[in-house]
Coordinates of C-alpha atoms and ligand atoms in Angstrom, one line a residue:
M1 CA 2.3 -14.0 -9.9
L2 CA 5.2 -11.6 -9.5
S3 CA 4.7 -8.0 -10.4
G4 CA 8.4 -7.1 -10.6
R5 CA 7.6 -3.8 -8.9
S6 CA 8.3 -2.1 -5.6
W7 CA 5.5 -2.0 -3.0
V8 CA 4.5 1.1 -1.1
L9 CA 1.4 1.6 1.0
G10 CA 0.3 -1.9 0.2
V11 CA 0.2 -1.5 -3.6
S12 CA 2.8 -1.9 -6.4
V13 CA 4.3 1.2 -7.8
K14 CA 4.5 2.1 -11.5
E15 CA 7.4 0.6 -13.4
V16 CA 10.0 3.1 -14.7
G17 CA 13.3 2.7 -16.5
E18 CA 15.3 -0.3 -17.6
P19 CA 14.4 -3.6 -16.1
F20 CA 16.8 -6.1 -14.3
F21 CA 16.2 -9.8 -13.7
G22 CA 16.7 -12.3 -11.0
V23 CA 19.5 -14.8 -12.1
N24 CA 19.7 -18.5 -11.6
P25 CA 23.2 -18.9 -10.2
R26 CA 23.4 -22.5 -11.3
C27 CA 23.4 -21.6 -15.0
G28 CA 23.5 -17.8 -15.1
S29 CA 20.2 -17.6 -17.0
S30 CA 17.7 -14.8 -16.3
L31 CA 14.5 -15.5 -14.4
D32 CA 11.2 -13.9 -15.4
P33 CA 9.6 -11.5 -14.8
P34 CA 11.6 -8.3 -15.2
F35 CA 12.0 -6.2 -12.1
Y36 CA 12.2 -2.4 -11.9
S37 CA 14.2 -0.1 -9.6
A38 CA 12.3 2.2 -7.3
T39 CA 12.6 5.9 -8.1
V40 CA 13.5 8.7 -5.7
A41 CA 9.8 9.6 -5.5
D42 CA 9.0 6.0 -4.4
G43 CA 11.6 6.3 -1.6
D44 CA 10.0 9.5 -0.5
A45 CA 6.6 8.0 -0.6
A46 CA 7.7 5.0 1.4
L47 CA 9.4 7.0 4.1
E48 CA 6.6 9.6 4.3
A49 CA 4.0 6.8 4.7
A50 CA 6.3 5.1 7.3
D51 CA 6.6 8.3 9.2
A52 CA 2.9 8.9 9.1
A53 CA 2.1 5.4 10.4
F54 CA 4.7 5.6 13.2
A55 CA 2.5 7.4 15.8
E56 CA -0.3 4.9 15.5
F57 CA 1.9 1.8 15.1
S58 CA 4.2 2.7 18.0
S59 CA 1.4 3.4 20.4
L60 CA -0.4 0.1 19.9
P61 CA -0.2 -2.5 22.7
G62 CA 2.7 -4.8 22.2
S63 CA 0.2 -7.7 22.0
R64 CA -1.2 -6.1 18.8
R65 CA 2.2 -6.0 17.2
A66 CA 2.8 -9.5 18.3
E67 CA -0.4 -10.5 16.4
L68 CA 1.0 -8.9 13.3
L69 CA 4.3 -10.9 13.6
E70 CA 2.3 -14.1 14.2
A71 CA 0.1 -13.3 11.2
I72 CA 3.2 -12.8 9.0
A73 CA 4.5 -16.2 10.2
C74 CA 1.2 -17.8 9.3
E75 CA 1.2 -16.2 5.9
L76 CA 4.7 -17.6 5.3
E77 CA 3.7 -21.1 6.4
E78 CA 0.4 -21.3 4.6
G79 CA -0.1 -18.4 2.2
C80 CA 3.1 -18.2 0.2
D81 CA 2.8 -20.6 -2.7
G82 CA 6.1 -20.9 -4.6
L83 CA 8.2 -19.1 -2.0
L84 CA 10.7 -21.9 -1.5
E85 CA 10.8 -22.8 -5.1
R86 CA 11.5 -19.2 -6.2
A87 CA 14.2 -18.8 -3.5
H88 CA 15.7 -22.1 -4.7
E89 CA 15.9 -20.8 -8.2
E90 CA 17.4 -17.4 -7.2
T91 CA 19.9 -18.5 -4.6
A92 CA 20.8 -22.2 -5.4
L93 CA 20.1 -23.0 -1.7
S94 CA 18.5 -26.4 -1.4
L95 CA 14.8 -26.7 -0.7
D96 CA 15.5 -28.4 2.6
R97 CA 17.8 -25.6 3.7
L98 CA 15.1 -23.0 2.6
A99 CA 12.4 -24.9 4.5
S100 CA 14.4 -24.8 7.7
E101 CA 15.2 -21.2 7.1
R102 CA 11.5 -20.4 6.8
A103 CA 10.9 -22.3 10.0
R104 CA 13.6 -20.1 11.6
A105 CA 12.1 -16.9 10.3
C106 CA 8.7 -18.0 11.7
H107 CA 10.2 -18.8 15.0
Q108 CA 11.9 -15.4 15.1
L109 CA 8.7 -13.6 14.3
R110 CA 6.8 -15.5 17.1
L111 CA 9.6 -15.1 19.6
Y112 CA 9.9 -11.4 19.1
G113 CA 6.2 -11.1 19.2
A114 CA 6.2 -13.0 22.6
E115 CA 8.8 -10.6 23.8
V116 CA 6.7 -7.5 23.2
R117 CA 3.6 -9.1 24.8
G118 CA 5.6 -8.7 28.0
E119 CA 7.2 -5.5 29.4
A120 CA 10.9 -6.3 29.8
W121 CA 11.8 -4.8 26.4
R122 CA 10.7 -1.4 27.6
G123 CA 13.6 -1.3 30.1
L124 CA 11.5 0.4 32.8
R125 CA 13.4 2.1 35.6
Q126 CA 12.3 4.3 38.4
E127 CA 13.9 6.5 41.1
S128 CA 11.3 7.7 43.6
A129 CA 11.3 11.3 44.6
Q130 CA 13.1 12.2 47.8
P131 CA 12.0 15.8 48.5
A132 CA 13.8 15.9 51.9
R133 CA 17.1 14.7 50.5
R134 CA 20.1 16.9 51.4
P135 CA 22.0 18.8 50.0
V136 CA 19.6 18.6 47.0
P137 CA 16.2 16.9 46.7
C138 CA 15.9 14.0 44.2
P139 CA 13.1 14.4 41.7
D140 CA 10.7 11.6 40.6
L141 CA 12.4 9.9 37.6
R142 CA 10.9 7.3 35.4
R143 CA 12.6 5.9 32.4
M144 CA 11.4 3.7 29.5
C145 CA 12.5 2.8 26.0
V146 CA 10.6 4.1 23.0
P147 CA 10.9 3.2 19.3
L148 CA 13.2 5.3 17.1
G149 CA 10.9 5.7 14.0
P150 CA 11.1 4.4 10.4
V151 CA 13.9 1.9 9.9
V152 CA 15.6 1.0 6.6
V153 CA 16.5 -2.7 6.3
F154 CA 18.9 -4.1 3.7
G155 CA 18.0 -7.7 2.7
A156 CA 20.9 -10.1 3.1
S157 CA 21.9 -12.4 0.2
N158 CA 22.9 -15.4 2.4
F159 CA 19.6 -15.6 4.3
P160 CA 16.9 -14.9 1.8
L161 CA 14.2 -15.7 4.3
A162 CA 15.6 -15.4 7.9
Y163 CA 17.6 -12.2 7.3
S164 CA 15.9 -10.5 4.4
V165 CA 12.3 -9.2 3.9
V166 CA 10.8 -11.3 6.6
G167 CA 14.0 -11.7 8.6
G168 CA 15.2 -10.8 12.0
D169 CA 15.9 -7.1 11.4
V170 CA 12.4 -6.5 10.1
A171 CA 10.8 -8.6 12.9
S172 CA 12.8 -6.7 15.5
A173 CA 11.9 -3.3 14.2
L174 CA 8.2 -4.1 13.7
A175 CA 8.0 -5.7 17.2
V176 CA 8.9 -2.5 19.0
G177 CA 6.8 -0.2 16.8
C178 CA 9.1 1.0 14.0
P179 CA 7.8 1.0 10.5
V180 CA 10.2 -0.6 8.0
V181 CA 11.3 0.1 4.5
V182 CA 13.2 -2.8 3.0
K183 CA 15.8 -2.4 0.2
A184 CA 15.5 -5.8 -1.5
H185 CA 18.7 -7.7 -2.3
E186 CA 19.2 -7.8 -6.1
A187 CA 20.2 -11.5 -5.9
H188 CA 16.6 -12.6 -4.9
P189 CA 14.0 -10.0 -6.1
G190 CA 11.3 -12.6 -6.6
T191 CA 11.7 -14.1 -3.2
S192 CA 11.6 -10.6 -1.8
E193 CA 8.4 -9.8 -3.5
I194 CA 6.6 -13.0 -2.3
A195 CA 7.7 -12.3 1.2
A196 CA 6.7 -8.6 1.1
R197 CA 3.3 -9.5 -0.1
A198 CA 2.9 -11.9 2.8
I199 CA 3.6 -8.9 5.2
I200 CA 1.2 -6.7 3.3
R201 CA -1.6 -9.2 3.5
A202 CA -1.0 -9.6 7.3
I203 CA -1.1 -5.9 7.8
A204 CA -4.4 -5.7 5.8
R205 CA -5.9 -8.6 7.7
L206 CA -5.3 -6.9 11.0
G207 CA -6.4 -3.5 9.8
L208 CA -3.1 -1.8 10.5
P209 CA -1.7 1.2 8.5
Q210 CA -0.1 0.0 5.3
G211 CA 2.7 2.6 5.8
V212 CA 4.2 0.3 8.3
F213 CA 6.0 -1.7 5.5
A214 CA 7.4 -1.0 2.1
L215 CA 9.6 -2.9 -0.3
L216 CA 11.9 -1.1 -2.8
H217 CA 14.0 -2.7 -5.5
G218 CA 17.1 -1.2 -6.9
P219 CA 20.9 -0.9 -6.6
G220 CA 22.4 -0.4 -3.2
P221 CA 24.6 2.6 -4.0
T222 CA 21.8 4.6 -5.4
V223 CA 18.4 3.5 -4.1
G224 CA 19.8 2.1 -0.8
T225 CA 22.0 5.1 -0.1
A226 CA 19.2 7.5 -0.8
L227 CA 17.0 5.7 1.8
V228 CA 19.9 5.9 4.3
K229 CA 20.2 9.7 3.7
H230 CA 16.5 10.3 3.7
P231 CA 15.7 12.8 6.6
L232 CA 12.8 10.6 7.8
T233 CA 14.9 7.5 8.3
T234 CA 15.9 7.0 11.9
A235 CA 18.0 3.8 11.8
V236 CA 19.5 1.3 9.4
A237 CA 20.0 -2.5 9.6
F238 CA 22.3 -4.3 7.2
T239 CA 24.0 -7.7 6.7
G240 CA 26.6 -8.1 4.0
S241 CA 30.1 -7.1 3.1
L242 CA 32.5 -4.7 4.9
P243 CA 32.8 -2.2 2.0
A244 CA 29.0 -1.9 1.7
G245 CA 28.3 -1.8 5.4
R246 CA 31.0 0.8 5.9
A247 CA 29.7 2.9 3.0
L248 CA 26.3 3.0 4.6
W249 CA 27.7 3.8 8.0
D250 CA 29.7 6.7 6.4
A251 CA 26.6 8.0 4.6
A252 CA 24.6 7.9 7.8
A253 CA 27.4 9.7 9.7
A254 CA 27.6 12.4 7.1
R255 CA 23.9 13.3 7.2
P256 CA 23.0 16.6 8.7
V257 CA 21.4 14.5 11.4
P258 CA 23.4 11.3 11.8
I259 CA 21.6 8.1 12.5
P260 CA 22.7 4.6 13.8
V261 CA 23.6 1.9 11.3
F262 CA 23.6 -1.6 12.7
A263 CA 25.7 -3.3 10.1
E264 CA 26.8 -6.9 10.5
M265 CA 29.8 -7.4 8.2
G266 CA 32.9 -9.6 7.9
S267 CA 34.2 -12.1 10.4
I268 CA 36.7 -15.0 10.2
N269 CA 35.5 -16.6 13.4
P270 CA 38.8 -18.0 14.6
I271 CA 39.2 -21.4 16.2
F272 CA 42.1 -22.1 18.5
I273 CA 43.0 -25.7 19.2
L274 CA 45.1 -26.2 22.3
P275 CA 47.6 -29.1 22.6
G276 CA 45.5 -31.2 25.0
A277 CA 42.5 -31.0 22.7
M278 CA 44.6 -31.8 19.7
R279 CA 46.0 -34.8 21.4
A280 CA 42.7 -36.1 22.6
R281 CA 40.3 -35.4 19.7
P282 CA 42.1 -34.7 16.4
L283 CA 39.7 -36.6 14.1
E284 CA 36.5 -35.4 15.9
I285 CA 37.6 -31.8 15.6
A286 CA 38.6 -32.2 12.0
V287 CA 35.2 -33.7 11.0
G288 CA 33.3 -31.0 12.9
L289 CA 35.4 -28.2 11.5
A290 CA 35.0 -29.4 7.9
A291 CA 31.2 -29.5 8.4
S292 CA 31.2 -26.0 9.8
V293 CA 33.4 -24.6 7.0
N294 CA 31.5 -26.3 4.1
G295 CA 27.9 -26.0 5.4
G296 CA 25.9 -23.6 3.3
C297 CA 28.8 -23.5 0.9
G298 CA 30.8 -21.5 3.4
Q299 CA 28.4 -18.6 3.1
F300 CA 27.5 -18.2 6.8
C301 CA 28.7 -15.1 8.6
T302 CA 29.9 -17.5 11.4
K303 CA 31.9 -19.7 9.1
P304 CA 35.3 -20.5 10.7
G305 CA 37.8 -19.2 8.2
L306 CA 40.9 -19.4 10.5
V307 CA 42.2 -22.2 12.7
V308 CA 45.2 -21.6 14.9
V309 CA 46.8 -24.9 16.1
H310 CA 49.8 -25.9 18.1
E311 CA 51.9 -28.3 16.0
S312 CA 51.9 -30.9 18.7
A313 CA 50.8 -34.6 19.1
G314 CA 47.7 -35.3 17.0
F315 CA 48.3 -32.4 14.5
D316 CA 49.3 -34.7 11.6
D317 CA 46.2 -36.8 12.1
F318 CA 44.1 -33.7 12.3
L319 CA 45.4 -32.1 9.1
A320 CA 45.2 -35.4 7.2
A321 CA 41.5 -35.9 8.3
L322 CA 40.7 -32.3 7.5
A323 CA 42.3 -32.6 4.1
G324 CA 40.3 -35.8 3.4
E325 CA 37.0 -34.1 4.4
T326 CA 37.9 -31.1 2.1
R327 CA 38.6 -33.4 -0.9
R328 CA 35.3 -35.2 -0.3
A329 CA 33.3 -32.0 0.0
P330 CA 31.1 -31.7 -3.1
A331 CA 31.3 -28.5 -5.1
G332 CA 28.6 -26.1 -4.4
I333 CA 26.9 -23.1 -6.1
A334 CA 27.4 -19.7 -4.5
L335 CA 24.5 -17.3 -3.9
H336 CA 25.5 -15.3 -6.9
A337 CA 28.3 -15.1 -9.4
G338 CA 29.8 -12.0 -7.7
I339 CA 30.3 -14.0 -4.5
A340 CA 31.9 -16.9 -6.4
A341 CA 34.3 -14.5 -8.3
A342 CA 35.3 -12.7 -5.0
F343 CA 35.9 -16.1 -3.3
R344 CA 38.1 -17.4 -6.1
Q345 CA 40.0 -14.1 -6.4
R346 CA 40.7 -13.8 -2.6
T347 CA 41.8 -17.5 -2.5
R348 CA 44.2 -16.9 -5.4
D349 CA 45.5 -13.8 -3.6
W350 CA 46.2 -15.8 -0.4
L351 CA 47.9 -18.6 -2.4
G352 CA 50.1 -15.9 -4.0
R353 CA 51.6 -15.0 -0.7
E354 CA 54.9 -16.6 0.2
G355 CA 54.5 -19.1 2.9
V356 CA 50.8 -19.9 2.1
A357 CA 50.2 -23.4 0.7
E358 CA 47.2 -25.3 -0.6
V359 CA 46.7 -28.5 1.4
A360 CA 43.6 -29.9 -0.3
R361 CA 40.8 -28.9 -2.7
G362 CA 37.3 -30.4 -3.0
C363 CA 35.8 -32.0 -6.0
G364 CA 34.2 -29.9 -8.7
S365 CA 34.0 -29.6 -12.4
G366 CA 37.7 -28.8 -12.4
Q367 CA 37.2 -25.5 -14.0
A368 CA 36.0 -22.5 -12.0
Q369 CA 32.9 -21.4 -13.9
G370 CA 29.7 -19.5 -13.2
A371 CA 28.9 -19.5 -9.5
E372 CA 30.4 -23.0 -8.8
V373 CA 32.8 -23.1 -5.8
S374 CA 34.9 -25.9 -4.3
S375 CA 36.1 -26.3 -0.8
V376 CA 39.7 -25.3 -0.2
L377 CA 42.1 -25.9 2.7
L378 CA 45.1 -23.7 3.1
R379 CA 48.0 -23.7 5.5
T380 CA 50.6 -21.2 6.8
D381 CA 52.6 -20.5 9.9
G382 CA 52.1 -17.9 12.6
E383 CA 54.9 -15.6 11.5
T384 CA 53.6 -15.5 7.9
F385 CA 50.0 -14.9 9.2
V386 CA 51.1 -12.0 11.4
Q387 CA 53.2 -10.4 8.5
N388 CA 50.2 -10.6 6.2
R389 CA 47.7 -8.9 8.4
G390 CA 45.1 -7.0 6.4
I391 CA 45.1 -9.8 3.8
L392 CA 45.0 -13.2 5.5
D393 CA 42.8 -12.1 8.3
Q394 CA 40.0 -10.7 6.1
E395 CA 36.7 -12.6 5.5
N396 CA 36.8 -14.9 2.5
F397 CA 33.1 -15.7 2.0
G398 CA 32.9 -19.3 0.8
P399 CA 34.1 -22.8 1.7
V400 CA 37.7 -22.0 2.6
C401 CA 39.7 -22.4 5.8
L402 CA 43.3 -21.3 6.6
V403 CA 45.2 -23.4 9.2
V404 CA 47.9 -21.4 11.0
T405 CA 50.4 -23.5 12.9
V406 CA 52.2 -22.0 15.9
K407 CA 55.1 -23.5 18.0
A408 CA 54.3 -22.0 21.4
P409 CA 51.3 -20.7 23.4
E410 CA 52.7 -17.2 23.3
E411 CA 52.7 -17.3 19.5
M412 CA 49.0 -18.3 19.6
F413 CA 48.3 -15.4 22.0
R414 CA 50.1 -13.0 19.6
V415 CA 47.9 -14.2 16.7
A416 CA 44.8 -13.7 18.8
R417 CA 45.8 -10.2 20.0
G418 CA 46.3 -9.0 16.4
L419 CA 42.9 -10.0 15.2
G420 CA 40.1 -7.5 14.4
G421 CA 36.6 -7.7 15.9
Q422 CA 34.8 -11.0 15.3
L423 CA 31.3 -12.4 15.6
T424 CA 32.6 -15.5 17.3
A425 CA 35.8 -17.1 18.6
T426 CA 36.2 -20.7 19.6
I427 CA 38.6 -22.6 21.9
H428 CA 39.1 -26.3 21.9
K429 CA 40.6 -27.4 25.2
E430 CA 41.1 -30.4 27.4
E431 CA 42.7 -31.2 30.8
G432 CA 46.1 -29.5 30.9
D433 CA 45.1 -26.6 28.6
R434 CA 43.6 -24.6 31.5
E435 CA 46.2 -21.8 31.7
A436 CA 46.4 -21.2 28.0
S437 CA 42.7 -21.4 27.7
R438 CA 42.2 -18.8 30.4
E439 CA 44.6 -16.4 28.7
L440 CA 43.0 -16.9 25.3
T441 CA 39.6 -16.3 26.8
R442 CA 40.9 -13.0 28.3
I443 CA 42.2 -11.9 24.9
L444 CA 39.2 -13.1 22.9
M445 CA 36.6 -11.5 25.2
R446 CA 37.9 -8.2 23.8
K447 CA 37.6 -9.4 20.2
A448 CA 34.3 -11.3 19.8
G449 CA 30.6 -11.2 20.6
R450 CA 30.3 -15.0 21.3
L451 CA 32.9 -17.3 22.7
I452 CA 32.5 -21.0 22.2
Q453 CA 34.3 -23.9 24.0
N454 CA 34.8 -27.3 22.3
G455 CA 32.3 -26.6 19.6
F456 CA 31.9 -24.8 16.2
P457 CA 30.5 -21.3 15.5
T458 CA 27.9 -22.0 12.7
G459 CA 24.3 -22.5 13.9
V460 CA 23.2 -19.4 15.7
E461 CA 20.4 -20.1 18.3
V462 CA 17.6 -17.5 18.2
C463 CA 16.9 -16.8 21.9
G464 CA 17.2 -14.3 24.6
A465 CA 20.9 -15.1 25.5
M466 CA 22.3 -14.9 22.0
T467 CA 24.9 -12.3 21.0
H468 CA 25.3 -12.1 17.3
G469 CA 27.6 -9.1 17.1
G470 CA 31.1 -8.0 18.0
P471 CA 33.6 -5.2 17.7
Y472 CA 34.3 -3.5 14.3
P473 CA 34.7 -4.8 11.6
A474 CA 32.3 -7.6 12.7
T475 CA 29.7 -4.9 13.2
T476 CA 29.5 -1.2 13.3
D477 CA 28.2 -1.2 16.9
S478 CA 29.6 -3.8 19.3
R479 CA 27.0 -3.0 22.0
F480 CA 24.2 -4.8 20.1
T481 CA 23.1 -8.1 18.7
S482 CA 21.3 -8.8 15.4
V483 CA 20.0 -12.2 16.5
G484 CA 17.8 -13.0 19.6
T485 CA 15.4 -10.9 21.5
A486 CA 18.1 -8.4 22.6
A487 CA 18.1 -7.4 18.8
L488 CA 15.0 -5.3 19.5
E489 CA 17.2 -2.9 21.6
R490 CA 18.8 -1.6 18.4
F491 CA 15.6 0.2 17.5
L492 CA 14.8 1.7 20.9
R493 CA 16.1 4.8 22.8
P494 CA 15.5 5.7 26.4
V495 CA 13.4 8.6 27.6
T496 CA 13.2 9.8 31.2
F497 CA 10.2 11.6 32.6
Q498 CA 11.0 13.9 35.5
N499 CA 8.4 15.0 38.0
F500 CA 5.5 14.1 35.7
L501 CA 2.0 14.0 37.1
Q502 CA 0.6 10.4 37.0
E503 CA -2.0 11.3 34.5
D504 CA 0.6 12.8 32.1
L505 CA 2.9 9.8 32.2
P506 CA 2.8 7.1 29.5
E507 CA 0.8 4.2 30.7
P508 CA 3.7 1.8 31.4
L509 CA 5.3 4.3 33.8
R510 CA 2.2 5.0 36.0
D511 CA 2.0 3.7 39.5
G512 CA 0.3 0.3 39.7
H513 CA 0.7 -0.4 36.0
A514 CA 0.0 -4.0 35.4
H515 CA 3.2 -4.3 33.3
S516 CA 1.7 -6.4 30.5
G517 CA 0.1 -5.8 27.2
S518 CA -0.6 -2.1 27.8
S519 CA -0.5 0.5 25.1
V520 CA 1.9 3.4 25.2
S521 CA -0.9 5.8 25.0
F522 CA -0.4 9.5 25.5
S523 CA -4.1 10.1 25.1
S524 CA -4.3 12.1 28.3
L525 CA -1.9 14.7 26.9
Ligands
LIG1 P1 27.0 -6.7 -0.4 O1 27.8 -6.5 -1.6 O2 27.5 -6.2 0.9 O3 25.5 -6.2 -0.6 C1 24.6 -6.2 0.4 C2 23.6 -5.1 0.2 O4 24.2 -3.8 0.2 C3 22.9 -5.2 -1.2 O5 21.6 -4.7 -1.1 C4 23.7 -4.2 -2.0 O6 23.0 -3.7 -3.1 C5 24.0 -3.1 -1.0 N1 25.3 -2.4 -1.4 C6 26.4 -2.9 -1.9 N2 27.3 -1.9 -2.0 C7 26.7 -0.8 -1.6 C8 27.2 0.6 -1.5 N3 28.4 1.0 -1.8 N4 26.3 1.5 -1.0 C9 25.1 1.1 -0.6 N5 24.6 -0.1 -0.7 C10 25.4 -1.1 -1.2 O7 26.8 -8.3 -0.1 P2 26.5 -9.5 -1.1 O8 26.1 -9.1 -2.4 O9 25.5 -10.2 -0.3 O10 27.8 -10.3 -1.1 C11 29.0 -9.7 -1.4 C12 30.0 -10.0 -0.3 O11 29.5 -9.6 0.9 C13 30.3 -11.5 -0.1 O12 31.3 -12.0 -1.0 C14 30.8 -11.5 1.3 O13 32.2 -11.2 1.3 C15 30.0 -10.5 2.0 N6 28.9 -11.0 2.8 C16 29.1 -11.2 4.1 C17 28.0 -11.6 4.9 C18 28.2 -11.8 6.3 O14 27.3 -12.2 7.0 N7 29.4 -11.6 6.9 C19 26.8 -11.9 4.3 C20 26.6 -11.7 3.0 C21 27.7 -11.2 2.2 P3 22.7 -4.5 -4.4 O15 21.4 -5.2 -4.2 O16 22.6 -3.5 -5.5 O17 23.8 -5.4 -4.6

């Protein structure tokens, strides 16, 4: 039974003002029950409770927080009747896709829990004292990472489970001891409430402070921005559009005390196909590319939106196969009508540019309506692409791909050098492509957080070695990842203790510390 309310300190808050509704993107109809936006007072209460819970929560042994993450995973698997069905109604994502997303969310929770059962995440470093060193003695220096404090997380529309209320950002923050206040995405308020209540039950079961988690509904520009500006907020995590991410980053930078915003935003995930690969594997690349473009209705942040190819042997077969795959791709339903409208508008804008042509379009009802979107394949040349920077190189969220043909390797390098920051960049190469591939790799290392050879960018492994980040505008901070165990680092900062007595040091920094499962207790102070 959904309450339609925000949740603070483990209980639902009073409903105030005009309601809004979840919407079924398939038909545009409203879904019961009505939901109510949080008030300023609710935001204050959530952050005051988070701040009050911080001392206890952050000083728990990592193993205790791991238990919390594991308990949330169990709740998601066994205690959330109707979760997938409600998410299916609110997002139009298939039940199979949502089931695998839930599995991914649970894997993330358990993996990040396992990470904080160990000690590596604390980043311990030590420089022993050298009192006799000349010309100046070296003090005893011991460094460890500590959690920042309350974190505000914006739920992402395109991952209602794995990057929303129970997603990677929340799991990362909770793992290291940061209480979380989630601003629910308006496109899936019911899913958000079910997931939030799973977290609240897990917190209660373990007897942890309920201030550790809160869920607030309401519009991003008002409720969300107020949370970012709140003096008790210490960091923000966001996945979504460039304008929204940038607005949040600007709001955080303009605070009297600025705070970090880890926003993961737009990316076109370019793919470069070198002549040897085009000659050797035109059909295989076309089929793999089409699947990567159309998977999830093109609504993955790693969807390849740009393919740069040398017009050499194999190209005609490649383009014909890609066009065939595009025509066969069934129409899909976007996550919400706003995404579908933005996709159609941007595709029209691109087609309105001189030198940009439509190669193929997928099946559909024939009339763009509601949130239905069909796959589109577009084509242009390198010169047109370069002259339309700022338009053709922007993310177009949906099942669309722009093929850019070039006549020489240098033209391919020029296109690559002009790109903005990306989450991923891919090179297809074979024997004979070595020199061009090396030069492209040199260029793309400065552009993207993950480089892929002879593969496709969708499908982001959640593990220790993953980087899901990249230079602006892919993210607001290229030094971090939002997927994988390194994502925990976003919510930590280093502190060095100089010449502290053993008994005054935090436990993990003391001599002979077992380096596992200890609490960060300052009880001796
Ligand atoms: P969005 O518009 O960026 O919204 C994401 C979140 O930010 C929502 O909670 C939204 O609040 C909030 N927000 C929006 N504008 C804001 C502002 N000016 N100040 C403060 N908060 C703000 O994303 P979306 O609705 O999911 O999709 C819209 C577009 O975002 C897509 O068409 C696509 O281009 C892009 N997108 C990209 C990715 C990616 O991974 N690269 C993922 C999802 C979406 P409300 O709940 O009030 O809307």
